[in-house]
Coordinates of C-alpha atoms in Angstrom, one line a residue:
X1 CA 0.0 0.0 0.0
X2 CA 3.2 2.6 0.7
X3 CA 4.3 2.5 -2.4
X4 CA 1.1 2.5 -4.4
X5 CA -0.4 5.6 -1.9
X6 CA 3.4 7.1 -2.7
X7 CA 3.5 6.7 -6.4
X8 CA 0.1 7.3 -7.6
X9 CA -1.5 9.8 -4.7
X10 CA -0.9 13.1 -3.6
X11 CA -2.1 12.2 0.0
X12 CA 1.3 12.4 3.0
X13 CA 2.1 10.8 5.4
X14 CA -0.3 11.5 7.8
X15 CA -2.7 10.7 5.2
X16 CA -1.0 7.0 4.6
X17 CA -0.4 6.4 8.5
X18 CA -4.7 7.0 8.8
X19 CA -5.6 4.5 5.9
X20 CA -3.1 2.0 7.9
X21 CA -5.1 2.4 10.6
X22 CA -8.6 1.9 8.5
X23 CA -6.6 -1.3 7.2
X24 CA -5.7 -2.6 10.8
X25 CA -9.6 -2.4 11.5
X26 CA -11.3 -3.5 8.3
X27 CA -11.6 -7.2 8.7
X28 CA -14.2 -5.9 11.4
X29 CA -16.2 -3.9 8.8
X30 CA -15.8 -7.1 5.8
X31 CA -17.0 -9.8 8.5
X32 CA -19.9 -7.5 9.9
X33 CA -21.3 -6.9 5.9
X34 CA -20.5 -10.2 4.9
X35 CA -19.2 -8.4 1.9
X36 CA -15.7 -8.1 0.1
X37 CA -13.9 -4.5 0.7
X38 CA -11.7 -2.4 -2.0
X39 CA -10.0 0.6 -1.0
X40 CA -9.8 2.8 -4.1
X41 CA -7.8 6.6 -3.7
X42 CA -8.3 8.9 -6.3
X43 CA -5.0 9.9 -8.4
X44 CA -2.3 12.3 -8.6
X45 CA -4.4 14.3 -11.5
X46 CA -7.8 13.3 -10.2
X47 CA -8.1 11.4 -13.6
X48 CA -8.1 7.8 -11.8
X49 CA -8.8 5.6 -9.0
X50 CA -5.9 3.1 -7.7
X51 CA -7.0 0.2 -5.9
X52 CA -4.6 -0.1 -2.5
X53 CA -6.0 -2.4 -0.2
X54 CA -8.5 -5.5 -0.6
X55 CA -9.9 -7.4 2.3
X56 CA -12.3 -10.5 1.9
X57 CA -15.5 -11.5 4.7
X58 CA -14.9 -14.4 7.0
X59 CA -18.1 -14.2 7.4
X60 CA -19.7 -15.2 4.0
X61 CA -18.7 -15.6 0.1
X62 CA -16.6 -13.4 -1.9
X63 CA -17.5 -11.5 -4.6
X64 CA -13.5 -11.1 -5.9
X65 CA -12.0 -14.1 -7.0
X66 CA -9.2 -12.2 -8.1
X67 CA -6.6 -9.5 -6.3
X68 CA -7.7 -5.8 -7.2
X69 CA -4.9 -4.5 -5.4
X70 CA -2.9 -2.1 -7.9
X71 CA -5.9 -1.8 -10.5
X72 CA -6.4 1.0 -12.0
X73 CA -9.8 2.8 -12.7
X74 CA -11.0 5.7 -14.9
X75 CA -12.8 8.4 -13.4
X76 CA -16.2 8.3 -14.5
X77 CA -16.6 4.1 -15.0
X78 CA -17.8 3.6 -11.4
X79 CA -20.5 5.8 -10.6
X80 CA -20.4 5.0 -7.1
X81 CA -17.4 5.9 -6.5
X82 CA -17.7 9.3 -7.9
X83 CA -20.4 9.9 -5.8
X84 CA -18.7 9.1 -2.5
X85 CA -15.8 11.1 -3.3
X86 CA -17.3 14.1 -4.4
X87 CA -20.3 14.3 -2.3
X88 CA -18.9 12.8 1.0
X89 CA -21.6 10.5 1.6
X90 CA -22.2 6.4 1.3
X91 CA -23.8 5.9 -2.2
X92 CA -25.9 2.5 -2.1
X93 CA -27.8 3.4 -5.1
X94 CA -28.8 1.4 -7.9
X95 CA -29.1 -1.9 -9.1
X96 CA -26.8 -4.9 -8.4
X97 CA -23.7 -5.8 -10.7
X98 CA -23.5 -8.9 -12.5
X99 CA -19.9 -10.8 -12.2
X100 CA -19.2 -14.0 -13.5
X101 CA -23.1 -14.9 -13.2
X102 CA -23.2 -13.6 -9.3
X103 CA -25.4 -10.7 -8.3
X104 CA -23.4 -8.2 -6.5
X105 CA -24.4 -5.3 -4.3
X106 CA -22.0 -2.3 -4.2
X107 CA -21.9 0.6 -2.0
X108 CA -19.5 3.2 -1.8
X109 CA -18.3 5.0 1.9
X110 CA -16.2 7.8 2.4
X111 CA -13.2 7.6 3.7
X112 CA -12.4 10.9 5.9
X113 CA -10.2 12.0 7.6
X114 CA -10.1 15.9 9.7
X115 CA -13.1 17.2 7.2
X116 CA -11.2 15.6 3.9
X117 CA -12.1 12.5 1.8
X118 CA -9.1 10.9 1.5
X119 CA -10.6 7.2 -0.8
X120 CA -13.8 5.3 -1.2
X121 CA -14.1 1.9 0.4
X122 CA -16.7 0.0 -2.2
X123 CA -18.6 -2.3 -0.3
X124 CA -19.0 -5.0 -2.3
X125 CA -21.7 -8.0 -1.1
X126 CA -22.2 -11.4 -2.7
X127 CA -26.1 -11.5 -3.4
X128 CA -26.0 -15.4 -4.6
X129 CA -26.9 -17.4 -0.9
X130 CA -29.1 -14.1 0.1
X131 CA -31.8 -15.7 2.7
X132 CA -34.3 -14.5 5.5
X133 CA -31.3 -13.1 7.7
X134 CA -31.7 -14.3 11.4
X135 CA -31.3 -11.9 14.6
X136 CA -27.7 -12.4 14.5
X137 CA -27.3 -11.6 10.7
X138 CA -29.5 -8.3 11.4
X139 CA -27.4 -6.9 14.4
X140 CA -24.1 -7.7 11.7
X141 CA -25.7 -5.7 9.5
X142 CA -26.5 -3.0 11.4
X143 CA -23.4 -3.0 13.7
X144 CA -21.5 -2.5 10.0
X145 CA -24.0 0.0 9.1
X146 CA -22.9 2.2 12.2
X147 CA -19.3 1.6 11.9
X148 CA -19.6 2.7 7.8
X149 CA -21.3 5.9 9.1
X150 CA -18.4 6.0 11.3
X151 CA -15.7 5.9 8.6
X152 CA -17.5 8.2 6.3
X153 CA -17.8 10.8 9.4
X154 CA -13.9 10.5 10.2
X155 CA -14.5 9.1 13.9
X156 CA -13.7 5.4 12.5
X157 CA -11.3 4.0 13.3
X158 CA -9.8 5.5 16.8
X159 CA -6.6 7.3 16.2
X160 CA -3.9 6.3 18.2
X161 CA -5.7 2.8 18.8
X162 CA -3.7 0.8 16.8
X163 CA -5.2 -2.9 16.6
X164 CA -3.3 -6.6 16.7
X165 CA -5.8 -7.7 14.6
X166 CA -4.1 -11.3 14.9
X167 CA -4.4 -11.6 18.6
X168 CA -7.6 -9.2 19.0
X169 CA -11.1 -10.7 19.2
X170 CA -13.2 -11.6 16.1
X171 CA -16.7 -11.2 14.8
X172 CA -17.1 -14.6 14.8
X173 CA -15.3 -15.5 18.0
X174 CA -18.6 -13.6 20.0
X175 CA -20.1 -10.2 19.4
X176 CA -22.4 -8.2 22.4
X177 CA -24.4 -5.3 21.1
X178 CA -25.1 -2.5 24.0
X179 CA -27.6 0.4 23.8
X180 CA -26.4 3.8 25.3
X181 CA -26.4 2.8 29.3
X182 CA -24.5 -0.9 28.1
X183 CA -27.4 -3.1 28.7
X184 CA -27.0 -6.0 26.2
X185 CA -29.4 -5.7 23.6
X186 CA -28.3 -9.0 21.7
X187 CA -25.2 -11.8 22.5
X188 CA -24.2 -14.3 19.9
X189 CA -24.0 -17.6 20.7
X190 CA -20.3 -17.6 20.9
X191 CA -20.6 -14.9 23.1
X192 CA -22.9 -16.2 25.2
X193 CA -20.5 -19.5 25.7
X194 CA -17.4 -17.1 26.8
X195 CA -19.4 -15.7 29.7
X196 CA -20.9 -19.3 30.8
X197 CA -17.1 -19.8 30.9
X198 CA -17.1 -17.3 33.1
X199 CA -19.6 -18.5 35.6
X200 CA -22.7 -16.9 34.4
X201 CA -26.1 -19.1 35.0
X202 CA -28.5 -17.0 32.8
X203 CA -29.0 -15.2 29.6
X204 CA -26.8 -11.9 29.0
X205 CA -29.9 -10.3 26.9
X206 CA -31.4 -7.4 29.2
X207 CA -28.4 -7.5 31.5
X208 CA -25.7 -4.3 32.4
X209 CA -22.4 -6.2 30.7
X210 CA -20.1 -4.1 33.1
X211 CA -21.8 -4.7 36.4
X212 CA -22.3 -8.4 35.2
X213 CA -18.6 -9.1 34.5
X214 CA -17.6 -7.4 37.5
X215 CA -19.5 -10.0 39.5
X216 CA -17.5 -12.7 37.6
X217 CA -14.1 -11.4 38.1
X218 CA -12.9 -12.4 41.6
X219 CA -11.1 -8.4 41.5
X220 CA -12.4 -5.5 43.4
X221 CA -11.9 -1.7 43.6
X222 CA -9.9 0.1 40.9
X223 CA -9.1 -2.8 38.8
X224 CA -13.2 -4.0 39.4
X225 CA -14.3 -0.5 38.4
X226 CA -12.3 -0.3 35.5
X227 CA -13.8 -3.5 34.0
X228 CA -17.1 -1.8 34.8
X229 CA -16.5 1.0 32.4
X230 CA -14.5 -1.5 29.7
X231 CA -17.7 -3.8 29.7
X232 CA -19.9 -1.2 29.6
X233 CA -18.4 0.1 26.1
X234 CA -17.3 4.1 27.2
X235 CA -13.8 3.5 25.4
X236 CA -12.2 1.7 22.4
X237 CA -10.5 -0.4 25.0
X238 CA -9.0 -4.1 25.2
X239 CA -8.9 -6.2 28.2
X240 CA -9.2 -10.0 29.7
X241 CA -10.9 -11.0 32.6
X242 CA -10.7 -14.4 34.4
X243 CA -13.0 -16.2 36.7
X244 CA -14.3 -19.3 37.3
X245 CA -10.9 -21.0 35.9
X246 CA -12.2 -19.8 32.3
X247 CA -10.4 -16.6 30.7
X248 CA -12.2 -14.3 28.3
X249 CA -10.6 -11.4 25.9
X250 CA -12.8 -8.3 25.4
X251 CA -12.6 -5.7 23.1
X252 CA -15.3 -2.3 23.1
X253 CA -15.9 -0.2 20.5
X254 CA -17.8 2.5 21.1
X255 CA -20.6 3.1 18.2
X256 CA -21.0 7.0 17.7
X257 CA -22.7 6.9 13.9
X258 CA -24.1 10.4 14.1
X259 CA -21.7 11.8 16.3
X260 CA -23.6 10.5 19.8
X261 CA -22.5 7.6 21.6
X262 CA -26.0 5.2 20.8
X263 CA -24.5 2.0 22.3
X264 CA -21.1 -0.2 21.7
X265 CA -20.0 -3.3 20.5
X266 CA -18.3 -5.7 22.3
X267 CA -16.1 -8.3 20.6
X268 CA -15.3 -11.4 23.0
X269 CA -13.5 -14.4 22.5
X270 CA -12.2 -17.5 24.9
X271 CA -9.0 -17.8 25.7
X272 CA -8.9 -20.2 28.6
X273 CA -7.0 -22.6 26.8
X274 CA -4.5 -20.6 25.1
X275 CA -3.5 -18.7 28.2
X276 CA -3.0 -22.2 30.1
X277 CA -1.0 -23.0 27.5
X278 CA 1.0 -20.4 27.5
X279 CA 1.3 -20.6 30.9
X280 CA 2.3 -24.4 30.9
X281 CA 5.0 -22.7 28.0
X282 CA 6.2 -20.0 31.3
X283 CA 6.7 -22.7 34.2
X284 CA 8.9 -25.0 31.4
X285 CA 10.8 -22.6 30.4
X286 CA 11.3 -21.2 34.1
X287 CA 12.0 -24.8 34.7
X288 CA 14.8 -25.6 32.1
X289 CA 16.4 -22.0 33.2
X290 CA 16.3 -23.7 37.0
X291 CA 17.9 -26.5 36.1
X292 CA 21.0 -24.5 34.3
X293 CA 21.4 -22.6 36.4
X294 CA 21.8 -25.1 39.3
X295 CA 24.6 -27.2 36.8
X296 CA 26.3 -24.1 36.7
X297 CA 26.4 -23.7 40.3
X298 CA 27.6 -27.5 40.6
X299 CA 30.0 -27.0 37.9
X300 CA 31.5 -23.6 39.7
X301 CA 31.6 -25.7 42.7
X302 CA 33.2 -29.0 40.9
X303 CA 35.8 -26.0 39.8
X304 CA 36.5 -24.8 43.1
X305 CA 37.0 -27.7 44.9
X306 CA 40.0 -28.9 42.0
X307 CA 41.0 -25.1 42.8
X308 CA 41.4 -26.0 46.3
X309 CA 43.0 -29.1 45.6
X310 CA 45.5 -27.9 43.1
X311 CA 47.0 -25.4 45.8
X312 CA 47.4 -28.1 48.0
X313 CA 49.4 -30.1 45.4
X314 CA 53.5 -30.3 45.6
X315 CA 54.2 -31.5 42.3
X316 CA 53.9 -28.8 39.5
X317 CA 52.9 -31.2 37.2
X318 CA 49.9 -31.7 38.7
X319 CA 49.2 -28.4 40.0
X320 CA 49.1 -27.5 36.0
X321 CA 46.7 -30.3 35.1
X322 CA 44.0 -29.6 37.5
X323 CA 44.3 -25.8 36.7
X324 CA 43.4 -27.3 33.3
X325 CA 40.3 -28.9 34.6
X326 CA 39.1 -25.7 36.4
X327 CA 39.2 -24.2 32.7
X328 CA 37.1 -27.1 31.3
X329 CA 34.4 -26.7 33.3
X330 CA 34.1 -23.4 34.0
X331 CA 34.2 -23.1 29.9
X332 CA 30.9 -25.3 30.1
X333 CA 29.5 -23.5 32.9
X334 CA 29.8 -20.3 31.0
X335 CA 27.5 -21.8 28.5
X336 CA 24.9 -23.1 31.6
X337 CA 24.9 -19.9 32.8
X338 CA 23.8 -18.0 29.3
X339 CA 21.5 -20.8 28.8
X340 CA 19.7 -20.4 32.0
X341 CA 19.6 -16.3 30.9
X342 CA 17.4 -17.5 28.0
X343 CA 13.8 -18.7 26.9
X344 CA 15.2 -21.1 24.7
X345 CA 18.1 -23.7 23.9
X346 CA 20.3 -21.6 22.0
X347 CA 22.7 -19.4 23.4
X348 CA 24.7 -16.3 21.7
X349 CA 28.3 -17.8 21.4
X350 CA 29.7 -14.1 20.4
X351 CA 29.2 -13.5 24.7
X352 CA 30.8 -17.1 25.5
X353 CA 34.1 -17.2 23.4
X354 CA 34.7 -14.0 24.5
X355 CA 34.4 -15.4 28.2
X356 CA 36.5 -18.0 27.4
X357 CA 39.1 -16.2 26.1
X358 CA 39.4 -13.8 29.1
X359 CA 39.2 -16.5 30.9
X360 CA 41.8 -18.5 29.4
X361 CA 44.0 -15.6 28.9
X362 CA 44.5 -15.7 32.9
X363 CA 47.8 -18.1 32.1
X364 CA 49.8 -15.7 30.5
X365 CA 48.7 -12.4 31.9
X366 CA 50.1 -9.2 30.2
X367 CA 52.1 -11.2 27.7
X368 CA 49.8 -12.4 25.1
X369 CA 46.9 -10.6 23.2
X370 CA 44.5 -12.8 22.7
X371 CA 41.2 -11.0 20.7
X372 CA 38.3 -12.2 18.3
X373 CA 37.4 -11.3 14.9
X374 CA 34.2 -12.1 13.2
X375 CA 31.0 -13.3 14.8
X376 CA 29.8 -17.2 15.9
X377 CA 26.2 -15.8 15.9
X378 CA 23.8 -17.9 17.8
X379 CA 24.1 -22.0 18.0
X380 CA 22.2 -24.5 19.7
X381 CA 23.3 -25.8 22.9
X382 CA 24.1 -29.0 21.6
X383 CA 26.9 -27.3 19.5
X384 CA 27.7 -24.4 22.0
X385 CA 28.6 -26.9 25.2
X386 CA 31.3 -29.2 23.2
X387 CA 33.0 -25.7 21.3
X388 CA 33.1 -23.7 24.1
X389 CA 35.4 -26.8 25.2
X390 CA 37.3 -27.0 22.2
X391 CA 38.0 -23.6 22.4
X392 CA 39.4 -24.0 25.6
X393 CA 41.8 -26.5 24.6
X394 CA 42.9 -25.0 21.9
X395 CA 43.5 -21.3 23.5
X396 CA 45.5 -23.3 26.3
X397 CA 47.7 -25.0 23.8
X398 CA 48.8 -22.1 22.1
X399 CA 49.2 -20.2 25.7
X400 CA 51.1 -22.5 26.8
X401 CA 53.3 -24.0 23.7
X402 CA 53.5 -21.1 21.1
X403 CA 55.5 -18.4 23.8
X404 CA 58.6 -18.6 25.7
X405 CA 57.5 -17.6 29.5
X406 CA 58.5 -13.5 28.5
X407 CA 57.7 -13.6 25.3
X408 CA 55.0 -11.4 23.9
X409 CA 52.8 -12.7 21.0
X410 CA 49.1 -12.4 19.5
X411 CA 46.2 -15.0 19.4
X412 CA 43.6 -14.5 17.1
X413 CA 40.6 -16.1 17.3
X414 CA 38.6 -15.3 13.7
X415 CA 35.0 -17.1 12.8
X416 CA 33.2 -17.2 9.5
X417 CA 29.6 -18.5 9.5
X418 CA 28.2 -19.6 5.8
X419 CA 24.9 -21.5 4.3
X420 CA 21.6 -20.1 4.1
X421 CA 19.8 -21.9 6.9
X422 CA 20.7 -23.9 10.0
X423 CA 20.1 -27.1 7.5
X424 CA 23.1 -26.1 5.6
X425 CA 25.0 -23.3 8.1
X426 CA 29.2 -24.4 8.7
X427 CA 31.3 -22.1 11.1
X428 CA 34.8 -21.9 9.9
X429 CA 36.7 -21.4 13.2
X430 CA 40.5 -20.1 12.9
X431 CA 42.8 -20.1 15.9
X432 CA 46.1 -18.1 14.5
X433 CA 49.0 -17.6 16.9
X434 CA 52.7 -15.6 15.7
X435 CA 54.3 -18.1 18.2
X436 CA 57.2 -20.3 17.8
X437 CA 55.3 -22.5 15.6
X438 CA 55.2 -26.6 15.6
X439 CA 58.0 -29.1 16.4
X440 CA 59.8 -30.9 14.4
X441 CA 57.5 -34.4 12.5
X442 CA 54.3 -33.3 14.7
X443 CA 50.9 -35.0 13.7
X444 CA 48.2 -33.4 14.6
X445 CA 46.0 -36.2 14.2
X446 CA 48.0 -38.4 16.3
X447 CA 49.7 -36.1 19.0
X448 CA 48.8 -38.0 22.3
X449 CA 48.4 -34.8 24.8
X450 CA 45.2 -35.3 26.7
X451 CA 44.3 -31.1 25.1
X452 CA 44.4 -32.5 21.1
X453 CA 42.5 -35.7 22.1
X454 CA 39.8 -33.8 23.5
X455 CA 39.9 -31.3 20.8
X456 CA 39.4 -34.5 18.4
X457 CA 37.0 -36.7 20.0
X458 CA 34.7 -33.7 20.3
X459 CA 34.9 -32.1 16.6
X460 CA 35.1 -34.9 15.1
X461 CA 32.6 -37.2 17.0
X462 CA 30.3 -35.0 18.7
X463 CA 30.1 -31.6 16.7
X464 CA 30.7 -34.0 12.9
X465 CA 33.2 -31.3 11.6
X466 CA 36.8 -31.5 11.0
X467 CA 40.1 -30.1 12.8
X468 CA 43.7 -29.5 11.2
X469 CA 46.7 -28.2 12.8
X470 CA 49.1 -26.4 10.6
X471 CA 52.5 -23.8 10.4
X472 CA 51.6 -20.2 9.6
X473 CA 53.3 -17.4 7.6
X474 CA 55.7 -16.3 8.3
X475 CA 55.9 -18.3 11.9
X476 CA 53.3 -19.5 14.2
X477 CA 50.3 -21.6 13.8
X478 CA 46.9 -22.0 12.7
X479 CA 44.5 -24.2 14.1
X480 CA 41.2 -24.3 11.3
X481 CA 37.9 -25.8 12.7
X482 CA 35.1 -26.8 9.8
X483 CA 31.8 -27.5 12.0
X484 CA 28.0 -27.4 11.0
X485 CA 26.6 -24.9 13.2
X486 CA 23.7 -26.9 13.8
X487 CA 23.2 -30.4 15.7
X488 CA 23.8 -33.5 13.2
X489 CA 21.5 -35.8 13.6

C-alpha cells in the first residue's frame, strides 16, 4: 500500500499512517457486511482511481476471486465511487452488478479524515446465498451499518488505537451489542459461551455487561471498576478478565454513527485454553532455566573444589593439570549460565568465546593478546557446550606452547559463519597464533596430549566437523575448525 499511496497519490504521510489504521480495522467492517472491501484513492491528476488495499469476509462468500490491489480505474466508470468522493456521503444506489453470473451489491463509503475525503471503500456484497437473515445476521448488519457511518464521518477508526488484529477478538469469536447505558441488547452464541465460561447461570440479553462481569471477576476496587466502564463500552478499549478458571478477551468499540454515543459493540473471545498453554510454556521454560542454572552452580563448585586441591598439590605437574580442569568446566558452565539467561536452547556464542578467552588468557597475563574477529552468531546448545570446550583447549595449547615464558605474542581467534539456513550453516573457526610455531615431525592427528585428544573426540565425534593443525606465515600456527553450526543428527 506505501508505495502505491506514494507513487500514484498526492495524499502524506499522515494521510497514509490514517488508511493503515482503517486497514488494521477492516476485517471488522468485511465480517460484519459479509461483503468483500476495496479501498480505491483517487489519483495524482484526479483522472483515476488506484486500488490499494482489498480485504475479503470471513463471514460469508466473496464477490472477488481475483486480487484488485494495484488496479487502476478511470474516473467516471464507477458511478459509485464518484459519488462518495465528491459528495462525501455512502452511495448504495442502484441496481446490483453482474460478475461472472453472481449478483453483486455495491456501496461506496467515504473515507475521511479531519473534514477531507481521502478514498472510497466499495462495499462489495455477494447477493448469490441471500436468505431471510436471522437476529444475529441483522445486528451484523446494522453494527457495519454504524461503523460505515463512522468511517464516512472521520471518527472510525480511533486514532492512536492501533489494533493486533491477529491476537484481538473476532466477529465470529462472539459479538455483544449494548444500547447507550451498556445493557446487552443482543449476544451471539459464541458470546454467550465465553461468559458461561465465566460462571454466568442466565442469559446476557437485558443485562448491564459491566456490572455483570464485574460479578465474575474475583477483582475488586480500581481494577473491578475499571472493568465496569471497559464492559460497559465508554472507550475503544481491550482487556481479559478471568473467573471461574475460564479466561475471556474483550474488546469495546464504542458506536457514535451520528456523532452521539447510541451503544457499543463488544467483541469477545475464549482464551482459557491458550493462556494455560502459555502458561504451561512459562513454568517449562522457568524450569529448564532452573535447572542450568543449578549445573552451573555445581560445575562452579566442581571448579573450586579442584581449585582447592590444586594449591594443596606439591608436584607442578599436577598443580598445571588440575588448573586445566578448572578451565574445562568453567568453559561449560559459561555456556549453563547463558543458557539459564534465556527462553530457549540456543545461546549467543559471540558472549561465550569472548568469556572464554578472558578467561583462558589468565595463564599468560600481560604477555599475550588474545582478541576475536568475526562473529559465531547464535548455535544451539548442543553445538555451544562441546565448542566452548574446544575452544578451551585449543586457547591453552597455544598459551602455553606457542611463547617462551617472557615472550610477547598475538592470538587471534577469527570465525566465519556460511549457508543459508541452519540445515546447511558451517562455522569456519581459525585459531592463529605468531608463536614459535610446531615441532619438528608433529601429527596433529595423532599427537597424544590429553588437550588435542579432547579437541578431536569432540569435533570430530560430537560436533561432525573437521580439525587441522598447521604452520603459519611467516611463523606461528593456525588451528582451522570446519563445523555445522547446527546439531547433526
Amino acid at each position: 500500500m506505501n508505495d502505491l499511496v506514494r507513487q500514484h497519490t498526492a495524499l502524506g504521510e499522515t494521510d497514509l499512517e490514517w488508511l493503515h489504521l482503517l486497514v488494521s480495522e477492516w476485517q471488522l467492517l468485511s465480517d460484519l457486511s459479509f461483503a468483500d472491501l476495496v479501498l480505491w484513492v483517487p489519483t495524482l491528476d484526479g483522472s483515476r482511481y488506484v486500488s490499494v488495499a482489498q480485504m475479503r469476509p470471513n463471514t460469508g462468500p466473496t464477490s472477488y476471486q481475483d486480487d484488485m490491489v494495484g488496479h487502476l480505474v478511470p474516473r467516471g466508470r464507477r458511478p459509485l465511487l464518484d459519488a462518495a468522493l465528491d459528495e462525501g456521503r455512502i452511495v448504495r444506489e442502484g441496481d446490483p452488478e453482474w460478475r461472472e453470473e453472481v449478483p453483486v451489491r455495491v456501496e461506496s463509503i467515504p473515507v475521511r479524515r479531519e473534514g477531507r475525503v481521502l478514498g472510497v471503500i466499495a462495499r462489495n456484497t455477494n447477493l448469490l446465498t441471500v436468505r431471510t437473515p436471522s437476529r444475529l445476521e441483522l445486528t451484523y448488519l446494522q453494527s457495519a451499518s454504524d461503523l460505515a457511518q463512522m468511517i464516512a464521518a472521520g471518527a472510525f477508526p480511533f486514532p492512536g488505537q492501533q489494533v493486533d488484529m491477529d491476537a484481538s477478538p473476532r466477529v465470529g469469536d462472539g459479538l455483544i451489542r449494548l444500547d447507550a447505558d451498556g445493557v446487552v441488547t443482543y449476544a451471539s452464541p459464541n458470546a454467550l459461551s465465553a461468559y458461561h465460561r465465566l460462571g454466568l447461570a442466565s442469559d446476557l440479553v437485558g443485562q448491564h455487561l459491566g456490572n455483570t462481569t464485574a460479578e465474575l471477576a474475583p477483582t475488586r476496587g480500581p481494577v473491578d471498576e475499571a472493568i465496569v466502564k471497559l464492559a460497559s463500552g465508554w472507550a475503544p478499549r481491550e482487556t481479559e478478565v478471568e473467573g471461574n478458571g475460564g479466561v475471556i478477551q474483550l474488546r469495546a468499540i464504542p458506536l457514535k454513527p451520528k456523532g452521539t454515543r447510541i451503544g457499543s459493540l463488544v467483541l469477545c473471545r475464549d482464551v482459557t485454553e491458550l493462556r494455560r498453554r502459555e502458561r504451561e510454556l512459562i513454568t517449562k521454560d522457568a524450569t529448564i532455566r532452573e535447572i542450568h542454572h543449578r549445573v552451573k552452580n555445581n560445575l562452579q563448585t566442581v571448579a573450586a573444589l579442584l581449585r582447592l586441591q590444586s594449591r594443596r598439590m606439591d608436584s607442578p605437574q599436577g598443580r598445571e593439570a588440575l588448573n586445566e580442569a578448572v578451565r574445562r568446566v568453567g568453559s561449560i558452565a559459561i555456556v549453563h549460565e547463558t543458557l539459564s539467561q534465556n527462553l530457549d536452547e540456543r545461546v549467543e556464542f559471540d558472549e561465550i568465546a569472548d568469556r572464554v578467552i578472558a578467561m583462558v588468557s589468565e595463564i599468560s597475563p600481560g604477555k599475550v593478546d588474545c582478541r576475536r574477529t568475526g562473529r559465531f552468531g547464535i548455535l544451539d546448545a548442543e553445538v555451544a557446550t562441546p565448542l566452548s570446550m574446544v575452544l578451551t583447549e585449543i586457547l591453552q595449547n597455544a598459551l602455553e606452547h606457542a611463547f617462551a615464558p617472557a615472550e610477547r605474542g598475538t592470538v587471534e581467534v577469527s570465525a566465519v559463519r556460511s549457508g543459508t539456513g541452519r540445515a546447511d550453516g558451517r562455522l569456519l573457526i581459525t585459531v592463529l597464533d605468531d608463536g614459535r610455531g610446531l615441532p619438528e615431525g608433529f601429527d596433529p592427528q595423532r599427537a597424544g596430549n590429553l588437550g588435542l585428544q579432547i579437541v578431536r573426540t569432540l569435533v570430530e565425534g560430537e560436533l561432525g566437523g573437521t580439525f587441522d593443525m598447521v604452520p603459519a606465515e611467516p611463523h606461528g600456527t593456525k588451528v582451522v575448525l570446519d563445523i555445522p553450526s547446527s546439531p547433526q543428527k
